[in-house]
Coordinates of C-alpha atoms in Angstrom, one line a residue:
M1 CA 48.8 94.9 66.3
K2 CA 50.6 92.1 68.1
A3 CA 53.5 92.5 70.4
K4 CA 56.9 90.8 69.8
N5 CA 57.4 87.5 71.6
S6 CA 60.6 88.6 73.3
D7 CA 59.2 91.5 75.4
F8 CA 55.6 90.5 76.0
K9 CA 55.0 87.9 78.7
G10 CA 51.6 88.8 80.1
G11 CA 49.3 87.5 77.5
D12 CA 45.9 89.1 76.9
K13 CA 44.5 88.3 80.3
M14 CA 44.3 91.1 82.9
D15 CA 45.5 90.4 86.4
L16 CA 42.4 90.6 88.6
N17 CA 44.4 90.5 91.8
K18 CA 45.6 94.1 91.2
I19 CA 42.0 95.2 90.9
N20 CA 41.0 93.4 94.0
V21 CA 43.9 94.9 95.9
F22 CA 42.9 98.4 94.7
F23 CA 39.3 97.9 95.8
N24 CA 40.3 96.5 99.2
F25 CA 42.5 99.6 99.7
L26 CA 39.5 101.8 98.9
V27 CA 37.2 100.0 101.2
A28 CA 39.7 100.0 104.1
N29 CA 40.3 103.7 103.8
L30 CA 36.7 104.8 102.9
V31 CA 36.2 107.0 105.9
S32 CA 39.5 108.9 105.3
I33 CA 38.7 109.3 101.6
L34 CA 35.3 110.7 102.3
F35 CA 36.7 113.0 105.0
L36 CA 39.2 114.4 102.6
L37 CA 36.6 114.7 99.8
G38 CA 34.4 116.6 102.2
L39 CA 37.2 119.0 103.1
F40 CA 37.9 119.6 99.4
V41 CA 34.3 120.4 98.7
V42 CA 34.1 122.8 101.6
N43 CA 37.3 124.6 100.4
V44 CA 36.1 124.9 96.9
S45 CA 32.7 126.3 98.0
M46 CA 34.5 128.8 100.3
Y47 CA 36.5 130.0 97.3
K48 CA 33.4 130.3 95.1
A49 CA 31.2 132.0 97.8
F50 CA 33.7 134.4 99.5
G51 CA 36.7 134.9 97.3
Q52 CA 40.4 134.2 97.4
N53 CA 41.2 135.6 100.9
I54 CA 38.6 133.5 102.7
G55 CA 39.4 130.5 100.5
L56 CA 43.1 130.7 101.5
L57 CA 42.1 131.0 105.2
C58 CA 39.9 127.9 104.8
I59 CA 42.8 126.0 103.2
G60 CA 45.1 127.0 106.1
I61 CA 42.5 125.9 108.7
T62 CA 42.0 122.6 106.8
L63 CA 45.7 121.8 106.7
I64 CA 46.0 122.6 110.4
V65 CA 43.1 120.3 111.2
I66 CA 44.6 117.5 109.1
S67 CA 48.0 117.9 110.7
L68 CA 46.5 117.8 114.2
I69 CA 44.5 114.6 113.4
L70 CA 47.7 112.9 112.0
N71 CA 49.7 114.0 115.0
H72 CA 47.1 112.7 117.5
E73 CA 46.9 109.4 115.7
S74 CA 50.7 109.0 115.5
N75 CA 51.0 109.8 119.3
Q76 CA 48.4 107.1 120.0
E77 CA 50.4 104.5 118.0
R78 CA 53.6 105.3 119.9
S79 CA 52.0 104.8 123.3

């Protein structure tokens, strides 16, 4: 099915620049992404192993650790 000429201006070619920008973002933030993925895995395993109460405690500790890291980094940028 072909699009109408009035609304479609992109053609059939995909813009590779958007894909490159996405991959550059992933590479630039790889350490942060892996850190958050690791915390997610630890939280899920705590829920599975010890139940809801310990899982919620683990999520609370995780959020506190993330907020302390973000606060420390923002204070370094201000100085």
